[in-house]
Amino acid sequence: MLGQIDSCAVLGMDAHLVQVQVDIGAGNPKVTIVGLPDKAVQEASERVASAIRNSNFGFPSSRVVVNLAPADIRKEGPVFDLPMALAVLAATEQVAQNDMLDLVAVGELSLDGAVRPVYGVLPIALEARRAGKKGLIVPADNAAEATVVDGIPVYPVRTLWEAAEVIAWPERREAAPSTSDTWSLSRPTYPVDFSEVKGQQHAKRALEVAAAGGHNVVMVGPPGSGKTMLARRLPTILPPLRMEEALEVTKVYSISGKMPKGVGLIATRPFRSPHHTTSSASLAGGGTIPKPGEVSLAHHGVLFLDELPEFSRDALEVLRQPLEEGVVNVSRVAGSARFPARVMLVAAMNPCPCGHYMDAEKACTCSVSKIRRYLQRISGPLLDRVDIQIEVPRLKKEELLAAGDGGEPSEAIRARVERAREIQAERFDGDGIYCNAHMRTRELRKHCPLSDEVRSFLSSAVDQLGLSARAFDRVVKLARTIADLEGAEHIGVPHIAEAVQYRGLDRKLWS
């Protein structure tokens, strides 16, 4: 007898339908799984057999062949346990085969028949809907994630017996209610606020500009000057995620297995802060089976690299492609994958190993050669991809002891950022671009015309700072953002002047 049901394999960011076929034939009792399975899939035979027996079903005492088609797609993980068990039940006529042909099933089985959660349920639900399936059977712990996708009935189950009931009695099926309309992305809440930061008005202004245009930032200053404090409050002034952005972020977290329990949609912009010992594979993504790295987990959010020069040179250099293109391409023998990586890079660093070079309060103890070696850990091409470079000096005693809070709350700053982003959304409507930092050459020439006066000022800046072609374009994008914050239609000299002064540390420290 033959039994079959559809499941899904997750490759990269997307899921692909896999037909799970089970044939019961004559021969010695043995379970054979074919179709390019990995070790976890091969081990499913023991889990499936025990789960079926312990759920009061019968497991055949003959030869069982399981085929996962198409055979040229690598199958990994325990996601196929549940569909294998259901296909065995259909092949042995313990459930009706016709009632499961339009369903997709995923889930890991425990030996007692309990259904455990799996990774990648959101892309699986999207693929099931695209394929026109009539229902999706998922572990109950994954229900919140699956019900975000509208247009596909979701049947959460806790045991193999419950999954068999879904198939055996179609008229009794009760799909979980869709949650696609219940998620609010308009007013995210945060435990921190910009009003808690005293002083550093120029740094707050720079971060406001960065948030308004999605620009990369590096902050340089002595220990304790507030660099990390500022960076951790940057998400509080970013505009809320759009629904399409939230789905992209959630897909990354879903396939990585990092979805918080009971959460179906990542509703706030991610903030990732990997330790400086992080490897290049952990930062950009990799592994035998390619998985997203930190730069993809920060997609549509902030990637914060504290103590930037302490990261390995290899780890920093792998960021060059994603910062420029917004994607990471990972190639391995087992396959290749393409992960989104449209992030705001925010880096913080000391100006020297002791941290007190350029510090007005404390003398630096480093030699010139030591400072130079320290700074040269940051390559020129990587710095070229950072739009805003600002110095964050130590706060004066009077600023620390001043009564009251640190100034404007995040809500007020975010309101200005959202107005600027609305201007950009209207400007780039239909282009697939969300902010000025993502402009390509074509959009830059179209939306950033420069008057003769501005060109003359910018020409002098290029001569004095020695800007590369990439840095030149980034200065213009930054000026466009500053103009958007003011509501100005055209880029003026003051906008260019402010954008240029954010490139001053290049010449002061690294030249």
Protein backbone atom coordinates (compact mmCIF):
# COMPACT_ATOMS: atom_id res chain seq x y z
CA MET A 1 0.00 0.00 0.00
CA LEU A 2 1.06 3.57 -0.66
CA GLY A 3 0.41 6.58 1.56
CA GLN A 4 1.45 10.16 0.92
CA ILE A 5 1.12 13.70 2.28
CA ASP A 6 2.89 16.98 1.54
CA SER A 7 5.41 18.65 3.78
CA CYS A 8 8.01 21.40 3.27
CA ALA A 9 11.79 21.76 3.29
CA VAL A 10 13.25 25.15 4.19
CA LEU A 11 16.18 26.19 2.00
CA GLY A 12 17.65 29.60 2.70
CA MET A 13 14.78 32.04 3.21
CA ASP A 14 12.12 30.03 1.40
CA ALA A 15 10.22 26.76 1.82
CA HIS A 16 9.71 24.18 -0.92
CA LEU A 17 6.96 21.56 -1.08
CA VAL A 18 8.15 18.00 -0.44
CA GLN A 19 5.95 14.98 -1.09
CA VAL A 20 6.33 12.35 1.65
CA GLN A 21 5.53 8.92 0.17
CA VAL A 22 5.42 5.71 2.19
CA ASP A 23 5.26 2.24 0.61
CA ILE A 24 4.57 -0.89 2.67
CA GLY A 25 5.99 -3.98 0.98
CA ALA A 26 7.00 -7.56 1.65
CA GLY A 27 10.30 -8.27 3.32
CA ASN A 28 12.11 -8.15 6.63
CA PRO A 29 11.03 -5.34 9.02
CA LYS A 30 13.12 -2.35 8.06
CA VAL A 31 12.57 1.37 7.45
CA THR A 32 14.48 2.90 4.53
CA ILE A 33 14.39 6.67 3.91
CA VAL A 34 15.48 7.99 0.50
CA GLY A 35 15.44 11.42 -1.10
CA LEU A 36 18.67 13.10 0.11
CA PRO A 37 17.93 13.04 3.87
CA ASP A 38 20.40 14.32 6.46
CA LYS A 39 21.25 12.51 9.70
CA ALA A 40 18.28 13.96 11.62
CA VAL A 41 15.87 12.79 8.91
CA GLN A 42 17.41 9.31 8.81
CA GLU A 43 16.95 9.01 12.57
CA ALA A 44 13.24 9.77 12.14
CA SER A 45 12.52 6.08 11.52
CA GLU A 46 12.99 5.24 15.20
CA ARG A 47 11.00 8.25 16.42
CA VAL A 48 8.14 7.60 14.02
CA ALA A 49 7.85 3.89 14.86
CA SER A 50 7.82 4.51 18.61
CA ALA A 51 5.38 7.45 18.33
CA ILE A 52 2.94 5.36 16.26
CA ARG A 53 3.00 2.43 18.70
CA ASN A 54 2.70 4.66 21.77
CA SER A 55 -0.27 6.49 20.21
CA ASN A 56 -2.29 3.22 20.04
CA PHE A 57 -1.75 2.74 16.32
CA GLY A 58 -0.11 -0.22 14.63
CA PHE A 59 3.30 -0.03 12.96
CA PRO A 60 3.81 -2.52 10.09
CA SER A 61 6.09 -5.49 10.76
CA SER A 62 7.34 -5.50 7.18
CA ARG A 63 9.52 -3.43 4.91
CA VAL A 64 8.75 0.34 4.89
CA VAL A 65 10.22 2.65 2.24
CA VAL A 66 9.92 6.41 2.73
CA ASN A 67 10.58 8.65 -0.28
CA LEU A 68 11.01 12.42 0.07
CA ALA A 69 10.42 13.94 -3.36
CA PRO A 70 11.90 15.75 -5.19
CA ALA A 71 15.10 13.84 -4.49
CA ASP A 72 17.46 16.64 -5.56
CA ILE A 73 16.53 18.92 -2.62
CA ARG A 74 18.43 18.25 0.60
CA LYS A 75 16.10 17.44 3.53
CA GLU A 76 17.24 18.40 7.02
CA GLY A 77 15.90 18.43 10.56
CA PRO A 78 13.01 16.66 12.28
CA VAL A 79 10.30 18.58 10.41
CA PHE A 80 9.32 15.43 8.45
CA ASP A 81 8.55 13.22 11.48
CA LEU A 82 4.82 14.02 11.60
CA PRO A 83 4.14 13.73 7.83
CA MET A 84 6.05 10.41 7.77
CA ALA A 85 3.89 9.04 10.58
CA LEU A 86 0.67 10.22 8.90
CA ALA A 87 1.77 8.68 5.59
CA VAL A 88 2.44 5.36 7.38
CA LEU A 89 -1.07 5.49 8.88
CA ALA A 90 -2.52 6.12 5.41
CA ALA A 91 -0.48 3.31 3.85
CA THR A 92 -1.72 0.89 6.52
CA GLU A 93 -5.31 2.16 6.08
CA GLN A 94 -5.58 3.46 9.64
CA VAL A 95 -6.61 6.85 8.22
CA ALA A 96 -8.15 7.68 4.83
CA GLN A 97 -5.63 8.66 2.17
CA ASN A 98 -8.04 10.92 0.23
CA ASP A 99 -8.57 13.17 3.24
CA MET A 100 -4.90 14.22 3.41
CA LEU A 101 -3.97 14.93 -0.20
CA ASP A 102 -4.67 18.67 0.09
CA LEU A 103 -2.92 19.11 3.44
CA VAL A 104 0.61 20.03 4.45
CA ALA A 105 2.02 18.67 7.72
CA VAL A 106 5.19 19.54 9.67
CA GLY A 107 6.37 18.62 13.14
CA GLU A 108 8.85 16.67 15.23
CA LEU A 109 7.63 13.60 17.13
CA SER A 110 8.57 12.49 20.61
CA LEU A 111 8.63 8.78 21.39
CA ASP A 112 5.32 9.10 23.25
CA GLY A 113 3.58 10.64 20.22
CA ALA A 114 3.77 14.28 21.34
CA VAL A 115 4.35 16.82 18.56
CA ARG A 116 7.25 19.18 19.20
CA PRO A 117 7.84 22.60 17.55
CA VAL A 118 10.09 23.04 14.51
CA TYR A 119 11.89 25.89 12.77
CA GLY A 120 10.76 27.79 9.68
CA VAL A 121 6.97 27.57 10.11
CA LEU A 122 6.32 31.07 8.70
CA PRO A 123 7.93 30.40 5.27
CA ILE A 124 6.25 26.97 5.29
CA ALA A 125 2.83 28.60 5.80
CA LEU A 126 3.56 31.07 3.00
CA GLU A 127 4.53 28.22 0.65
CA ALA A 128 1.42 26.19 1.57
CA ARG A 129 -0.77 29.19 0.76
CA ARG A 130 1.05 29.80 -2.52
CA ALA A 131 0.56 26.16 -3.52
CA GLY A 132 -3.21 26.41 -2.87
CA LYS A 133 -3.29 23.81 -0.11
CA LYS A 134 -6.49 23.41 1.93
CA GLY A 135 -4.85 23.21 5.36
CA LEU A 136 -1.62 23.18 7.35
CA ILE A 137 -1.04 20.86 10.33
CA VAL A 138 1.55 22.35 12.68
CA PRO A 139 2.74 21.81 16.26
CA ALA A 140 0.62 23.78 18.73
CA ASP A 141 3.69 25.73 19.86
CA ASN A 142 4.11 27.04 16.29
CA ALA A 143 0.47 28.08 15.88
CA ALA A 144 1.05 31.78 16.65
CA GLU A 145 3.63 31.95 13.87
CA ALA A 146 1.57 30.06 11.28
CA THR A 147 -1.67 32.02 11.86
CA VAL A 148 0.04 35.27 10.87
CA VAL A 149 -0.38 34.10 7.27
CA ASP A 150 -3.89 34.79 6.07
CA GLY A 151 -5.60 32.53 3.53
CA ILE A 152 -4.46 29.10 4.75
CA PRO A 153 -6.37 27.17 7.48
CA VAL A 154 -4.00 26.22 10.32
CA TYR A 155 -4.65 23.14 12.48
CA PRO A 156 -2.48 23.12 15.62
CA VAL A 157 -1.92 19.67 17.16
CA ARG A 158 -0.19 18.49 20.31
CA THR A 159 -0.09 14.74 19.60
CA LEU A 160 -0.01 12.35 16.68
CA TRP A 161 -3.49 11.22 17.68
CA GLU A 162 -4.83 14.79 17.29
CA ALA A 163 -3.19 15.02 13.84
CA ALA A 164 -4.84 11.76 12.82
CA GLU A 165 -8.21 13.10 14.00
CA VAL A 166 -7.77 16.19 11.77
CA ILE A 167 -7.42 13.82 8.81
CA ALA A 168 -9.98 11.23 9.84
CA TRP A 169 -12.87 13.67 10.43
CA PRO A 170 -12.70 16.53 7.90
CA GLU A 171 -16.12 17.77 8.98
CA ARG A 172 -14.86 18.34 12.54
CA ARG A 173 -11.79 20.36 11.60
CA GLU A 174 -11.50 23.64 13.47
CA ALA A 175 -8.80 25.95 12.15
CA ALA A 176 -7.07 28.32 14.54
CA PRO A 177 -8.24 31.92 14.04
CA SER A 178 -6.04 34.06 11.83
CA THR A 179 -3.99 36.68 13.66
CA SER A 180 -2.95 38.65 10.56
CA ASP A 181 -5.13 41.63 11.60
CA THR A 182 -4.34 41.59 15.31
CA TRP A 183 -0.70 42.67 15.22
CA SER A 184 -0.08 46.34 15.90
CA LEU A 185 3.08 47.80 14.36
CA SER A 186 2.25 51.46 14.91
CA ARG A 187 3.42 52.12 18.48
CA PRO A 188 6.29 49.93 19.64
CA THR A 189 7.30 50.29 23.27
CA TYR A 190 10.88 50.29 24.58
CA PRO A 191 12.36 50.15 28.10
CA VAL A 192 14.86 52.94 27.30
CA ASP A 193 14.52 56.51 26.04
CA PHE A 194 16.73 59.27 24.61
CA SER A 195 15.68 61.62 27.40
CA GLU A 196 17.85 59.53 29.72
CA VAL A 197 21.03 60.62 27.92
CA LYS A 198 22.58 63.81 29.29
CA GLY A 199 24.50 66.12 26.99
CA GLN A 200 25.89 64.86 23.66
CA GLN A 201 23.49 67.03 21.66
CA HIS A 202 25.61 66.77 18.50
CA ALA A 203 25.64 62.96 18.77
CA LYS A 204 21.85 62.90 19.23
CA ARG A 205 21.48 65.07 16.15
CA ALA A 206 23.74 62.74 14.16
CA LEU A 207 21.72 59.69 15.22
CA GLU A 208 18.49 61.48 14.30
CA VAL A 209 19.87 62.08 10.80
CA ALA A 210 21.04 58.46 10.63
CA ALA A 211 17.61 57.17 11.65
CA ALA A 212 15.83 59.43 9.17
CA GLY A 213 17.81 58.09 6.22
CA GLY A 214 18.97 54.63 7.35
CA HIS A 215 22.64 55.68 7.38
CA ASN A 216 25.57 53.85 8.98
CA VAL A 217 27.32 55.45 11.97
CA VAL A 218 30.62 55.10 13.81
CA MET A 219 31.09 56.81 17.18
CA VAL A 220 34.58 57.45 18.54
CA GLY A 221 35.26 58.54 22.09
CA PRO A 222 36.85 57.62 25.45
CA PRO A 223 35.39 54.95 27.74
CA GLY A 224 32.25 56.05 29.57
CA SER A 225 31.33 58.87 27.20
CA GLY A 226 27.94 57.31 26.40
CA LYS A 227 28.52 55.63 23.03
CA THR A 228 26.81 52.37 23.96
CA MET A 229 24.00 54.20 25.75
CA LEU A 230 23.29 56.23 22.62
CA ALA A 231 23.42 53.21 20.33
CA ARG A 232 20.98 51.18 22.43
CA ARG A 233 18.44 53.99 22.20
CA LEU A 234 18.63 54.31 18.44
CA PRO A 235 15.78 51.81 17.80
CA THR A 236 13.47 54.00 19.90
CA ILE A 237 13.58 56.76 17.26
CA LEU A 238 13.27 54.50 14.22
CA PRO A 239 9.88 54.40 12.48
CA PRO A 240 7.67 51.32 13.08
CA LEU A 241 8.09 48.33 10.82
CA ARG A 242 5.82 48.03 7.82
CA MET A 243 3.97 44.71 7.60
CA GLU A 244 6.12 43.49 4.69
CA GLU A 245 9.25 44.40 6.66
CA ALA A 246 7.93 42.62 9.76
CA LEU A 247 7.27 39.46 7.74
CA GLU A 248 10.81 39.53 6.31
CA VAL A 249 12.32 39.93 9.78
CA THR A 250 10.11 37.18 11.19
CA LYS A 251 11.12 34.78 8.40
CA VAL A 252 14.80 35.26 9.32
CA TYR A 253 14.11 34.58 13.00
CA SER A 254 11.85 31.63 12.15
CA ILE A 255 14.40 29.73 10.05
CA SER A 256 17.08 30.53 12.65
CA GLY A 257 15.03 29.07 15.49
CA LYS A 258 15.16 32.35 17.41
CA MET A 259 11.44 33.16 17.54
CA PRO A 260 10.36 33.99 21.12
CA LYS A 261 7.91 31.40 22.45
CA GLY A 262 4.29 32.30 21.73
CA VAL A 263 5.24 35.19 19.43
CA GLY A 264 3.96 35.00 15.87
CA LEU A 265 5.40 38.21 14.42
CA ILE A 266 8.49 40.29 15.20
CA ALA A 267 6.79 43.67 15.61
CA THR A 268 9.77 45.86 16.58
CA ARG A 269 12.96 46.63 14.72
CA PRO A 270 15.70 44.19 15.78
CA PHE A 271 18.80 45.34 17.66
CA ARG A 272 21.72 42.91 17.51
CA SER A 273 24.93 43.42 19.46
CA PRO A 274 27.35 40.51 18.87
CA HIS A 275 30.46 40.19 21.04
CA HIS A 276 33.76 41.20 19.47
CA THR A 277 34.93 37.55 19.55
CA THR A 278 32.21 36.65 17.02
CA SER A 279 33.53 34.79 13.98
CA SER A 280 32.99 35.86 10.40
CA ALA A 281 30.58 32.93 9.85
CA SER A 282 28.49 33.93 12.87
CA LEU A 283 28.43 37.53 11.73
CA ALA A 284 27.60 37.04 8.05
CA GLY A 285 26.02 33.59 8.14
CA GLY A 286 27.26 30.15 7.20
CA GLY A 287 27.57 26.61 8.50
CA THR A 288 27.48 23.29 6.65
CA ILE A 289 23.84 24.04 5.90
CA PRO A 290 23.80 27.85 5.36
CA LYS A 291 22.01 29.73 8.15
CA PRO A 292 21.55 33.49 8.72
CA GLY A 293 24.16 35.37 10.73
CA GLU A 294 23.96 38.43 12.95
CA VAL A 295 23.84 40.84 10.01
CA SER A 296 20.68 39.08 8.73
CA LEU A 297 19.14 38.85 12.20
CA ALA A 298 19.46 42.65 12.27
CA HIS A 299 17.60 43.00 8.94
CA HIS A 300 15.53 46.23 8.91
CA GLY A 301 17.07 47.08 12.27
CA VAL A 302 20.36 47.95 13.94
CA LEU A 303 23.60 45.96 13.99
CA PHE A 304 25.69 47.39 16.83
CA LEU A 305 29.39 46.56 16.93
CA ASP A 306 30.88 47.74 20.22
CA GLU A 307 34.68 47.97 20.47
CA LEU A 308 34.91 47.86 16.67
CA PRO A 309 38.72 47.42 16.35
CA GLU A 310 38.57 44.36 18.63
CA PHE A 311 36.64 42.39 15.99
CA SER A 312 38.80 40.21 13.77
CA ARG A 313 39.78 41.66 10.41
CA ASP A 314 38.05 38.77 8.59
CA ALA A 315 34.79 39.35 10.49
CA LEU A 316 34.74 43.04 9.62
CA GLU A 317 35.61 42.53 5.96
CA VAL A 318 32.66 40.17 5.38
CA LEU A 319 30.37 43.11 6.18
CA ARG A 320 31.44 45.03 3.09
CA GLN A 321 29.11 43.23 0.65
CA PRO A 322 25.96 43.30 2.84
CA LEU A 323 26.49 46.98 3.70
CA GLU A 324 26.71 47.80 0.00
CA GLU A 325 24.10 45.43 -1.46
CA GLY A 326 21.78 44.65 1.46
CA VAL A 327 22.10 40.87 1.02
CA VAL A 328 24.48 38.07 2.05
CA ASN A 329 25.30 35.27 -0.39
CA VAL A 330 26.54 32.15 1.42
CA SER A 331 27.91 29.26 -0.66
CA ARG A 332 28.76 25.85 0.77
CA VAL A 333 29.23 22.34 -0.62
CA ALA A 334 25.78 21.41 0.71
CA GLY A 335 24.18 24.36 -1.07
CA SER A 336 24.01 28.12 -1.32
CA ALA A 337 21.63 30.63 0.19
CA ARG A 338 20.82 34.30 -0.09
CA PHE A 339 19.82 36.10 3.12
CA PRO A 340 18.57 39.69 3.46
CA ALA A 341 20.85 42.08 5.34
CA ARG A 342 19.49 45.61 4.98
CA VAL A 343 20.81 47.00 8.25
CA MET A 344 21.92 50.19 9.90
CA LEU A 345 25.46 49.57 11.08
CA VAL A 346 26.24 51.43 14.30
CA ALA A 347 29.79 51.01 15.60
CA ALA A 348 31.48 52.34 18.71
CA MET A 349 35.20 52.45 19.40
CA ASN A 350 37.90 54.07 21.48
CA PRO A 351 40.37 56.31 19.63
CA CYS A 352 43.33 54.28 20.94
CA PRO A 353 44.03 51.14 23.02
CA CYS A 354 43.93 53.01 26.34
CA GLY A 355 40.91 54.99 25.16
CA HIS A 356 42.11 58.49 26.07
CA TYR A 357 43.61 59.84 22.85
CA MET A 358 41.85 63.20 22.19
CA ASP A 359 40.48 63.09 25.78
CA ALA A 360 40.60 66.55 27.37
CA GLU A 361 40.40 65.15 30.92
CA LYS A 362 42.88 62.27 30.91
CA ALA A 363 46.24 61.86 29.19
CA CYS A 364 46.80 59.10 26.64
CA THR A 365 49.53 56.56 27.47
CA CYS A 366 49.79 55.02 23.98
CA SER A 367 52.65 55.55 21.56
CA VAL A 368 52.00 56.92 18.09
CA SER A 369 52.81 53.56 16.46
CA LYS A 370 50.47 51.75 18.87
CA ILE A 371 47.62 54.13 18.05
CA ARG A 372 48.29 53.73 14.34
CA ARG A 373 48.21 49.90 14.53
CA TYR A 374 45.00 50.06 16.54
CA LEU A 375 43.22 52.30 14.06
CA GLN A 376 44.48 50.34 11.05
CA ARG A 377 42.43 47.37 12.17
CA ILE A 378 39.56 49.21 10.48
CA SER A 379 40.06 49.07 6.73
CA GLY A 380 39.54 52.06 4.47
CA PRO A 381 36.90 50.32 2.30
CA LEU A 382 34.82 49.54 5.40
CA LEU A 383 35.06 53.13 6.65
CA ASP A 384 34.03 54.30 3.19
CA ARG A 385 30.69 52.56 3.76
CA VAL A 386 29.99 54.51 6.96
CA ASP A 387 28.11 57.74 6.25
CA ILE A 388 28.42 59.40 9.66
CA GLN A 389 31.58 59.51 11.75
CA ILE A 390 31.22 61.42 15.02
CA GLU A 391 33.32 62.10 18.06
CA VAL A 392 31.63 61.50 21.42
CA PRO A 393 33.72 63.32 24.06
CA ARG A 394 33.65 62.76 27.80
CA LEU A 395 30.87 64.66 29.55
CA LYS A 396 31.92 67.57 31.70
CA LYS A 397 31.27 67.50 35.43
CA GLU A 398 28.66 70.25 35.13
CA GLU A 399 26.69 68.20 32.57
CA LEU A 400 26.74 65.10 34.76
CA LEU A 401 25.56 66.97 37.85
CA ALA A 402 22.92 69.04 36.06
CA ALA A 403 19.41 68.54 37.38
CA GLY A 404 16.63 67.23 35.14
CA ASP A 405 16.65 64.79 32.26
CA GLY A 406 18.73 64.71 29.10
CA GLY A 407 16.39 66.60 26.79
CA GLU A 408 13.91 65.50 24.15
CA PRO A 409 12.18 62.14 24.57
CA SER A 410 12.45 59.51 21.87
CA GLU A 411 8.82 60.04 20.85
CA ALA A 412 9.47 63.65 19.78
CA ILE A 413 12.56 62.70 17.80
CA ARG A 414 10.77 59.74 16.22
CA ALA A 415 7.99 62.03 15.01
CA ARG A 416 10.50 64.05 12.97
CA VAL A 417 12.14 60.86 11.68
CA GLU A 418 8.77 59.48 10.58
CA ARG A 419 7.93 62.68 8.68
CA ALA A 420 11.25 62.42 6.83
CA ARG A 421 10.64 58.74 6.08
CA GLU A 422 7.17 59.57 4.73
CA ILE A 423 8.77 62.00 2.28
CA GLN A 424 11.18 59.26 1.20
CA ALA A 425 8.40 56.66 0.90
CA GLU A 426 6.55 58.97 -1.48
CA ARG A 427 9.75 59.69 -3.40
CA PHE A 428 10.66 56.03 -3.89
CA ASP A 429 7.14 54.67 -4.34
CA GLY A 430 7.32 51.48 -6.39
CA ASP A 431 11.13 51.33 -6.44
CA GLY A 432 11.49 48.86 -3.56
CA ILE A 433 13.53 51.41 -1.58
CA TYR A 434 12.59 52.47 1.95
CA CYS A 435 15.11 55.22 2.74
CA ASN A 436 17.78 57.48 1.25
CA ALA A 437 20.73 55.30 2.25
CA HIS A 438 19.43 52.56 -0.09
CA MET A 439 19.46 54.77 -3.19
CA ARG A 440 21.27 53.33 -6.18
CA THR A 441 23.11 55.48 -8.73
CA ARG A 442 20.00 55.90 -10.88
CA GLU A 443 17.87 57.16 -7.98
CA LEU A 444 20.72 59.35 -6.73
CA ARG A 445 20.96 61.20 -10.04
CA LYS A 446 17.18 61.48 -10.31
CA HIS A 447 16.31 62.65 -6.78
CA CYS A 448 19.44 64.59 -5.75
CA PRO A 449 20.08 67.32 -8.33
CA LEU A 450 22.74 69.81 -7.19
CA SER A 451 22.84 73.51 -7.95
CA ASP A 452 26.04 75.20 -9.15
CA GLU A 453 26.55 76.72 -5.69
CA VAL A 454 26.25 73.33 -4.01
CA ARG A 455 28.57 71.74 -6.58
CA SER A 456 31.20 74.39 -5.96
CA PHE A 457 31.05 73.85 -2.18
CA LEU A 458 31.15 70.08 -2.60
CA SER A 459 34.12 70.33 -4.96
CA SER A 460 36.13 72.11 -2.28
CA ALA A 461 35.16 69.46 0.27
CA VAL A 462 36.27 66.65 -2.05
CA ASP A 463 39.67 68.33 -2.49
CA GLN A 464 40.17 68.90 1.24
CA LEU A 465 38.94 65.51 2.48
CA GLY A 466 40.05 63.36 -0.44
CA LEU A 467 36.64 61.67 -0.73
CA SER A 468 36.32 58.56 -2.88
CA ALA A 469 33.52 58.20 -5.42
CA ARG A 470 31.58 56.05 -2.93
CA ALA A 471 32.10 58.58 -0.12
CA PHE A 472 31.00 61.38 -2.47
CA ASP A 473 27.70 59.60 -3.20
CA ARG A 474 27.15 58.92 0.49
CA VAL A 475 27.65 62.59 1.35
CA VAL A 476 24.99 63.52 -1.20
CA LYS A 477 22.57 60.89 0.21
CA LEU A 478 23.23 62.22 3.70
CA ALA A 479 22.54 65.79 2.56
CA ARG A 480 19.28 64.60 1.00
CA THR A 481 18.23 63.18 4.38
CA ILE A 482 19.13 66.42 6.20
CA ALA A 483 17.03 68.33 3.67
CA ASP A 484 14.13 65.89 4.22
CA LEU A 485 14.27 66.52 7.98
CA GLU A 486 13.84 70.23 7.24
CA GLY A 487 11.14 69.58 4.67
CA ALA A 488 13.32 71.21 1.96
CA GLU A 489 12.63 70.27 -1.64
CA HIS A 490 16.20 70.77 -2.85
CA ILE A 491 19.61 70.17 -1.31
CA GLY A 492 21.23 73.41 -0.19
CA VAL A 493 24.71 74.41 0.94
CA PRO A 494 23.83 74.10 4.67
CA HIS A 495 22.69 70.52 4.09
CA ILE A 496 25.88 69.63 2.26
CA ALA A 497 27.97 71.41 4.91
CA GLU A 498 26.45 69.36 7.72
CA ALA A 499 26.84 66.14 5.72
CA VAL A 500 30.52 66.91 5.03
CA GLN A 501 31.33 67.63 8.66
CA TYR A 502 30.16 64.11 9.53
CA ARG A 503 33.17 62.84 7.52
CA GLY A 504 35.76 64.82 9.54
CA LEU A 505 37.09 61.96 11.66
CA ASP A 506 38.27 60.18 8.51
CA ARG A 507 40.93 62.83 8.05
CA LYS A 508 41.58 63.48 11.76
CA LEU A 509 42.24 59.87 12.81
CA TRP A 510 42.94 57.67 9.81
CA SER A 511 44.87 60.00 7.49
